[in-house]
Short mmCIF file of C-alpha atoms in Angstrom, two decimals:
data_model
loop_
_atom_site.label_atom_id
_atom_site.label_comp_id
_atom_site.label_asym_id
_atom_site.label_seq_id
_atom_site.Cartn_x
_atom_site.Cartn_y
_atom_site.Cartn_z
CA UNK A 1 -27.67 7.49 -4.77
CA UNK A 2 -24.54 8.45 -2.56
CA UNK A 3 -25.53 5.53 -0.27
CA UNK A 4 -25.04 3.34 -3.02
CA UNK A 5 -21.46 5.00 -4.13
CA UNK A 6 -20.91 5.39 -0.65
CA UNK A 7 -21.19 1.08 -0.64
CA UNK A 8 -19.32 0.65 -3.71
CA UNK A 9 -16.38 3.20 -3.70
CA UNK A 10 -13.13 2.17 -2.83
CA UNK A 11 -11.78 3.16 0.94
CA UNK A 12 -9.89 6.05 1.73
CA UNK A 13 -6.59 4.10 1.80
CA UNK A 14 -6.90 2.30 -1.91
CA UNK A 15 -7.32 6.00 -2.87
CA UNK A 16 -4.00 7.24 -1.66
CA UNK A 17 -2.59 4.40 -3.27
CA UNK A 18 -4.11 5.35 -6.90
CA UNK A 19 -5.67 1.97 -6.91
CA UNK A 20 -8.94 4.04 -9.44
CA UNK A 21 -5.40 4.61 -12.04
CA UNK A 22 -4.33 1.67 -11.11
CA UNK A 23 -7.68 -0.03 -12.35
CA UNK A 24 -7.88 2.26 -15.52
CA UNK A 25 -4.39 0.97 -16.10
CA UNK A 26 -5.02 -2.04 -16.55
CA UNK A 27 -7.77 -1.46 -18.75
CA UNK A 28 -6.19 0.92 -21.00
CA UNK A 29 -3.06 -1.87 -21.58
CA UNK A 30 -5.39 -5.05 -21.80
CA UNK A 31 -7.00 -2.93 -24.83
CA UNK A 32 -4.43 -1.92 -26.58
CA UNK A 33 -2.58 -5.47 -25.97
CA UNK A 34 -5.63 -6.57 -27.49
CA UNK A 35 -6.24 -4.57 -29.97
CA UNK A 36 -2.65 -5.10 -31.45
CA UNK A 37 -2.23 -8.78 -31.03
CA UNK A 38 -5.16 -10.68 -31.08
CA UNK A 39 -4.64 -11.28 -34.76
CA UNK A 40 -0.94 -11.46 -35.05
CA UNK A 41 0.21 -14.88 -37.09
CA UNK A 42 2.63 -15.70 -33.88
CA UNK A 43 1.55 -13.60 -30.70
CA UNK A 44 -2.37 -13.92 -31.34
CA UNK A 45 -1.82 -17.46 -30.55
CA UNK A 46 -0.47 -16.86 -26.92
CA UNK A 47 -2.99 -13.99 -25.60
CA UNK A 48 -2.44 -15.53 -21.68
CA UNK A 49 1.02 -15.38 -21.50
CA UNK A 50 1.01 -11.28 -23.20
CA UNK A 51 -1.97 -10.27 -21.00
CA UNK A 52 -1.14 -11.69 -17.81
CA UNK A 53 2.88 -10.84 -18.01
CA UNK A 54 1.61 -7.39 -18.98
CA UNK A 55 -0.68 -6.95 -15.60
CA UNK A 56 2.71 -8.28 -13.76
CA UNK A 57 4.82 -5.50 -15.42
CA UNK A 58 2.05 -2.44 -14.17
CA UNK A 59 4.00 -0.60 -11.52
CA UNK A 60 3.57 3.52 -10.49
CA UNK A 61 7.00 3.72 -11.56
CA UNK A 62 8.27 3.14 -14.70
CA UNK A 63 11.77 2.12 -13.51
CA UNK A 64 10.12 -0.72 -11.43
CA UNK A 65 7.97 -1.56 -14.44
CA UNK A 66 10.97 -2.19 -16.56
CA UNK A 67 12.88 -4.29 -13.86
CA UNK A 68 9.31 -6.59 -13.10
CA UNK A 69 9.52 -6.87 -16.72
CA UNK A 70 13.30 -7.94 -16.98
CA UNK A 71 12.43 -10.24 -14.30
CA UNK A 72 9.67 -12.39 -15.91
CA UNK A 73 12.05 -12.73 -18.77
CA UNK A 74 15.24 -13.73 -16.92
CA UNK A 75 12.59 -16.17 -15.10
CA UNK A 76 10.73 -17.74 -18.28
CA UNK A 77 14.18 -18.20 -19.76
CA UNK A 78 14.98 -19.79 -17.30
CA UNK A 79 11.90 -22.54 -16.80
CA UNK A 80 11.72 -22.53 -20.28
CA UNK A 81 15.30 -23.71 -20.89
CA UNK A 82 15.25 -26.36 -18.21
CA UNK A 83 11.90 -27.90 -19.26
CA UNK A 84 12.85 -27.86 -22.66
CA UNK A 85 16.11 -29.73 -22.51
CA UNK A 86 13.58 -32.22 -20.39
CA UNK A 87 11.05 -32.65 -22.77
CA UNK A 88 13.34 -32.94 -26.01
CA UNK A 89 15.51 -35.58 -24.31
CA UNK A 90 12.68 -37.59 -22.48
CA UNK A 91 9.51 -36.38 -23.96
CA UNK A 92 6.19 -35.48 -22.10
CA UNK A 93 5.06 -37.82 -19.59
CA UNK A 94 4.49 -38.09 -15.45
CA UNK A 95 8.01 -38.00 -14.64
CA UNK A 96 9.06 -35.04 -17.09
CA UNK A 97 6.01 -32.66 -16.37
CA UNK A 98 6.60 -32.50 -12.19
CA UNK A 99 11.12 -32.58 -12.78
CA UNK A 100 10.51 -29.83 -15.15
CA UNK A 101 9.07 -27.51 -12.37
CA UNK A 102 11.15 -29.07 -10.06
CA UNK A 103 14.05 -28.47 -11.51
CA UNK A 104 12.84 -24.99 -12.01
CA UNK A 105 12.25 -24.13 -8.59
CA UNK A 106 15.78 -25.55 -7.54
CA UNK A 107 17.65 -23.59 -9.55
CA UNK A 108 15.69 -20.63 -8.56
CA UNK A 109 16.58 -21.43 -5.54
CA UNK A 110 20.56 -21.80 -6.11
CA UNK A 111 20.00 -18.00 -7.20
CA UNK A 112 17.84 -16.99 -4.08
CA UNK A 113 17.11 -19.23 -1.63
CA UNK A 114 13.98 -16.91 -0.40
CA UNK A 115 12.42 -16.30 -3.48
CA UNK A 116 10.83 -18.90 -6.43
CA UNK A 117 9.73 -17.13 -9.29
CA UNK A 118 5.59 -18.22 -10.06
CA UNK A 119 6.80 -17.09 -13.86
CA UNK A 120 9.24 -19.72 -14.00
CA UNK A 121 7.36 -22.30 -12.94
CA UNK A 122 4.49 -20.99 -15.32
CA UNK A 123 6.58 -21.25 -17.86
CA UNK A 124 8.35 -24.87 -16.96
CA UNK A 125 4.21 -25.69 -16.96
CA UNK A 126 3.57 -23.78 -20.23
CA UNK A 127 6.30 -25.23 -21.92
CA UNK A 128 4.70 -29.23 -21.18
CA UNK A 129 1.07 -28.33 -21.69
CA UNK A 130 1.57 -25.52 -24.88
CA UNK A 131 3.92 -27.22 -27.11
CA UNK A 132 3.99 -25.78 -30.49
CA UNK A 133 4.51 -27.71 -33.74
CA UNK A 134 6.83 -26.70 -36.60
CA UNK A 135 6.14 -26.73 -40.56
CA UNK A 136 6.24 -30.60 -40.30
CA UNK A 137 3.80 -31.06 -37.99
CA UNK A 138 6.19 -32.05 -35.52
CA UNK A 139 6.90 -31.17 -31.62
CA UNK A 140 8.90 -28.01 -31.08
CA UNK A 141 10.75 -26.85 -27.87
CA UNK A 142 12.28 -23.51 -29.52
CA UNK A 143 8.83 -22.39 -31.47
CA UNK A 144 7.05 -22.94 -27.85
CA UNK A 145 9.66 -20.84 -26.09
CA UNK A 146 9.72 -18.36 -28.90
CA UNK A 147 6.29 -17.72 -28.60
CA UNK A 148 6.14 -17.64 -24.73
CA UNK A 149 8.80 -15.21 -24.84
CA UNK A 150 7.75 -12.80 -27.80
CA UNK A 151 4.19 -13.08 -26.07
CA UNK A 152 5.53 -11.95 -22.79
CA UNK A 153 7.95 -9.52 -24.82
CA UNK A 154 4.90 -7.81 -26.35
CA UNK A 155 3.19 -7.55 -22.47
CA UNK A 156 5.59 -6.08 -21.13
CA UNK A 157 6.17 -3.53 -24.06
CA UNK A 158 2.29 -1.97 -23.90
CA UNK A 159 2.90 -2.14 -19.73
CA UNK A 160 5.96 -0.50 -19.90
CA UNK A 161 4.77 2.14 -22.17
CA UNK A 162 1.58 2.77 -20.00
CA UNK A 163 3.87 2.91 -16.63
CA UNK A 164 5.85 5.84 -18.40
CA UNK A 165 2.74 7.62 -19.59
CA UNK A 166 0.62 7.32 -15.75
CA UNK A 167 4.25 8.35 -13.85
CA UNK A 168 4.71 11.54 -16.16
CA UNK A 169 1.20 12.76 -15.52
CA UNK A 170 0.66 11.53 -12.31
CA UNK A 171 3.36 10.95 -10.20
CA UNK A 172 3.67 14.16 -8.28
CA UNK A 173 0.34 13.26 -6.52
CA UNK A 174 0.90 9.87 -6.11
CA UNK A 175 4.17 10.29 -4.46
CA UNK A 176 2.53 13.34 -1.95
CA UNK A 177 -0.90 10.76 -1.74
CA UNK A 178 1.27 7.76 -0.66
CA UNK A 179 3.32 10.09 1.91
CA UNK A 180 -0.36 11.59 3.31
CA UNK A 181 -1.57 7.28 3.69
CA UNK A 182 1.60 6.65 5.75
CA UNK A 183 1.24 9.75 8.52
CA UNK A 184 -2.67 8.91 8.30
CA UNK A 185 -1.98 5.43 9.65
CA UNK A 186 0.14 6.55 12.30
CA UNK A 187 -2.17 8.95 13.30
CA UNK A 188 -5.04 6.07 13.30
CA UNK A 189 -2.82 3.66 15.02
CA UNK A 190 -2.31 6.60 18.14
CA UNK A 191 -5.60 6.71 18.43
CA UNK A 192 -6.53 3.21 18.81
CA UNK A 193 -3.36 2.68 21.05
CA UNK A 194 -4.73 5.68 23.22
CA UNK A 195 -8.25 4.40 23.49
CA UNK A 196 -7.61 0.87 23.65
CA UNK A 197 -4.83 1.06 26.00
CA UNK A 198 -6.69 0.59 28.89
CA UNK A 199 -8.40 -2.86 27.77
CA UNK A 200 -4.98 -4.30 26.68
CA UNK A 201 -6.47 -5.63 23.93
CA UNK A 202 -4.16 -4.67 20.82
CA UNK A 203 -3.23 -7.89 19.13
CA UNK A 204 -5.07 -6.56 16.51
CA UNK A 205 -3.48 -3.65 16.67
CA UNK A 206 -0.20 -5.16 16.35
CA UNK A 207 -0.84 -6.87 13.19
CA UNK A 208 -1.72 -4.01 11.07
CA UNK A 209 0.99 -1.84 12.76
CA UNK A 210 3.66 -4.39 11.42
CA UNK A 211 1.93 -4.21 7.69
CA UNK A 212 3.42 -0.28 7.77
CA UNK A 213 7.17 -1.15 7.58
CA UNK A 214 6.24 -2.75 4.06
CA UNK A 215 4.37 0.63 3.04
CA UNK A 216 6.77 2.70 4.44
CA UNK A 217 9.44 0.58 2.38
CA UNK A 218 8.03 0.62 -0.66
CA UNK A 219 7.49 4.81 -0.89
CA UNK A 220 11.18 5.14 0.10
CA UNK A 221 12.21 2.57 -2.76
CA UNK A 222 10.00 4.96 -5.22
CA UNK A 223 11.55 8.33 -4.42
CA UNK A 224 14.83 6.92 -5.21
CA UNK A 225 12.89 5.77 -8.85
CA UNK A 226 11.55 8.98 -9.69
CA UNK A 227 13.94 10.97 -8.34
CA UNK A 228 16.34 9.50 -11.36
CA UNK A 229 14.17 11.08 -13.56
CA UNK A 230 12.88 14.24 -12.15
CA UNK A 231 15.49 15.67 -9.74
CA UNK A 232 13.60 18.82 -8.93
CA UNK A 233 10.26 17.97 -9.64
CA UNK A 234 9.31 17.44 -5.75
CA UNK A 235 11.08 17.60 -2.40
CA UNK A 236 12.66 14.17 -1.91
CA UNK A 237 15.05 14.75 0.07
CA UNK A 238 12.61 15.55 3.09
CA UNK A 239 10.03 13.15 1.54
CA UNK A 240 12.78 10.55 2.15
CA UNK A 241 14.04 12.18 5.77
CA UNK A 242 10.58 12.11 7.38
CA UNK A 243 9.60 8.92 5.89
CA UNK A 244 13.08 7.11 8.01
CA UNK A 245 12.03 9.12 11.00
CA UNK A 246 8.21 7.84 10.55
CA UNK A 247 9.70 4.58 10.34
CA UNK A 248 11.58 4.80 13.61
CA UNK A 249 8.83 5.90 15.05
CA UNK A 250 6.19 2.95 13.98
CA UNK A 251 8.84 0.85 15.21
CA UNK A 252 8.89 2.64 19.02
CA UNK A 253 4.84 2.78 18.81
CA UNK A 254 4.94 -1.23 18.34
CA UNK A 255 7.20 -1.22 21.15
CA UNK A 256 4.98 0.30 23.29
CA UNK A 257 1.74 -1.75 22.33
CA UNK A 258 3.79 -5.20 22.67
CA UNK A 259 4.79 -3.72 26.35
CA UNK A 260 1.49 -3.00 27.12
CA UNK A 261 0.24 -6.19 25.15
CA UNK A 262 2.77 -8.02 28.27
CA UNK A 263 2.24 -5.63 31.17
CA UNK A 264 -0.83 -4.20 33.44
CA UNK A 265 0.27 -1.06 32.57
CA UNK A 266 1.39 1.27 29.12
CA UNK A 267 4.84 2.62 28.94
CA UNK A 268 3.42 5.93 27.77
CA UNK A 269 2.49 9.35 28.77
CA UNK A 270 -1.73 9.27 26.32
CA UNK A 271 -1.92 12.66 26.80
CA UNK A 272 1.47 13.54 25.15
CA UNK A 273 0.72 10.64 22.54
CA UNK A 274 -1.92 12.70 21.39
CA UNK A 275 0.44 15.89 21.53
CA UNK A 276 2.66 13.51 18.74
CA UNK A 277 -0.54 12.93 16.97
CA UNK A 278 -1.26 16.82 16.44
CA UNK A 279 2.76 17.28 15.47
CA UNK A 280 2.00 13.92 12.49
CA UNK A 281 -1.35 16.33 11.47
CA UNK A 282 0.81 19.23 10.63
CA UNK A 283 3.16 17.05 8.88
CA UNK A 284 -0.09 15.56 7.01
CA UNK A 285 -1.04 19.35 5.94
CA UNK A 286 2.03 20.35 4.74
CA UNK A 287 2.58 17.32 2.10
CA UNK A 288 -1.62 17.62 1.00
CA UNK A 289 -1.05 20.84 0.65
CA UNK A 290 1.46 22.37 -2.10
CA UNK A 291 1.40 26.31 -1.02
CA UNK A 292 0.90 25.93 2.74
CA UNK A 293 3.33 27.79 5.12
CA UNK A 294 5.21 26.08 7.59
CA UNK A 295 4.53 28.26 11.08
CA UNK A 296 1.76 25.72 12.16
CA UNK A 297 4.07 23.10 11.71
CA UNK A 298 6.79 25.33 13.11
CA UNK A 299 4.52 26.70 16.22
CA UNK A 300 3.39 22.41 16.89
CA UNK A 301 6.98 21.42 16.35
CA UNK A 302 7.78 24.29 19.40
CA UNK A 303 5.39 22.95 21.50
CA UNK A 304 6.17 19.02 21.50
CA UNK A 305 10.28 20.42 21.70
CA UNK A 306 9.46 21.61 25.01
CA UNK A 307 7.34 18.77 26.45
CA UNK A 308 8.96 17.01 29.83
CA UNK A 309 9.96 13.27 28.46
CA UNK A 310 11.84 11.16 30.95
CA UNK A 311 15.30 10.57 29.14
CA UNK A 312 15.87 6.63 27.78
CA UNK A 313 12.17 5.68 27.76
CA UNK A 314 9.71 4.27 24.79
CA UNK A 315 8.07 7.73 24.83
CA UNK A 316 11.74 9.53 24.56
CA UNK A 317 12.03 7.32 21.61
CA UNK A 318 9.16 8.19 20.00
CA UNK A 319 9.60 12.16 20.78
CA UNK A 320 12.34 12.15 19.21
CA UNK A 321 11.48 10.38 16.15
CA UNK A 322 8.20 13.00 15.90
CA UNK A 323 10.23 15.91 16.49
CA UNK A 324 12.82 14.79 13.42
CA UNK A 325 10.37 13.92 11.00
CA UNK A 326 8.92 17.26 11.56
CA UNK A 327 11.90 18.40 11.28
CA UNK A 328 12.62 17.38 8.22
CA UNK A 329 10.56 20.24 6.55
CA UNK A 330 11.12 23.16 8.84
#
């Protein structure tokens, strides 16, 4: 029996991110979407477009929640406006279908010339292929983008609600679990830097390392989010100061593995990489653990302070970075 959990279980690092919540989520807000507007006169008719904007709006934090949801608004307004000044003037036929989304995307792209919104171009697509018909039987741009929109509206309503009840119970140990993930993967990217570095082969290596910046980026973003709503609920102020120093110091560790990557030889000292790695496994304890005391920290933080680092070098770099994120809690 635990060989077969063992197979089917989610990893260690979709656990730190809540992914099991995230999952139960999802199924708790497709029900109750369900539930309430399957047989609505107006909404029941456009399940898709309140279902799937509703999984788009599930965030850990309900502040994100509500802008994701503001944003697939702003964006179906948008690609349903265009298409249906398109289709009432012109009709629906090849050349109106593809300038719709076209159209779409450009001015998407007169907003933000990185970014095209998939919901607007749903929508530009929705709004050719879903047309509604009024009390006459006729073709109707504003009862389609009604209902796309109240659909969507209703979505993002159950999602939003859902995001607010999961943060309130649950976002004390997500935040800590997220935190733990982070200093984990450092940890496991030392040790594969110290036992691959003699083989040079860390192209691998170098591709998840990169990944970590987004991570890293995205916990930052969310202490700012919850710590709108919960001032002095958790630390967040350290949260936030070792997370910048953690992310100085994935930056100096992917310096070292693209030296090495280009050179015979590493530009660090393994044995003191390994001293970092015991300083990140205090830091590691600490957050997992709410009552711990800080003199193992303290006592690991003494002995990497003292350690012999040539001034100016990748290592000195990465010292330093070490020593301030452990810092930040002493």
């Amino acid at each position: 029996m635990g060989f077969i959990w063992n197979k089917i279980k989610l990893g260690r690092q979709a656990t730190l991110f809540d992914s099991y919540l995230y999952v139960l989520k999802g199924f708790l807000s497709i029900l109750t979407g369900y539930i309430l507007f399957h047989t609505n006169a107006i909404i029941g008719k456009d399940m898709i477009s309140l279902l799937f904007g509703m999984m788009l709006t599930l965030e850990p934090v309900n502040i994100i929640g509500i802008k994701s949801g503001l944003d697939q608004i702003k964006a179906s307004i948008l690609g349903g406006v265009v298409t249906a000044l398109l289709v009432s003037l012109f009709g629906v036929n090849a050349i109106t279908v593809p300038l719709g989304v076209a159209l779409t995307m450009y001015i998407s792209l007169k907003f933000n010339w990185r970014f095209v919104s998939p919901v607007a171009i749903f929508t530009a697509i929705y709004m050719t292929q879903y047309i509604q018909l009024n009390a006459l039987g006729e073709p109707s741009m504003l009862i389609t983008l009604r209902l796309r929109l109240l659909a969507l509206g209703a979505g993002i309503a159950v999602a939003i609600f859902y995001n607010f009840l999961f943060s309130k119970f649950f976002y004390h140990s997500m935040l800590k679990k997220r935190i733990v993930y982070i200093v984990e993967s450092l940890i496991t990217y030392l040790s594969i830097y110290i036992e691959q570095e003699e083989k040079g082969d860390l192209k691998e290596l170098k591709k998840d390392i990169t990944g970590l910046f987004a991570d890293i980026d995205l916990v930052i973003g969310q202490i700012g989010d919850i710590k709108k709503f919960d001032a002095d609920g958790l630390p967040f102020d350290q949260y936030k100061c070792a997370l910048m120093e953690l992310r100085d110091l994935t930056h100096y560790l992917l310096d070292v593995i693209m030296f090495r990557i280009k050179h015979d030889k590493g530009a660090a000292d393994l044995v003191k990489l390994k001293q970092f790695s015991e300083l990140l496994l205090e830091i590691q304890y600490l957050v997992e653990h709410k009552n711990s005391d800080k003199d193992r920290l303290n006592e690991v933080y003494q002995r990497n302070l003292s350690l012999d680092i040539q001034a100016e070098s990748y290592l000195s770099a990465m010292h330093q970075s070490a020593l301030g994120a452990a810092k930040c809690f002493l």
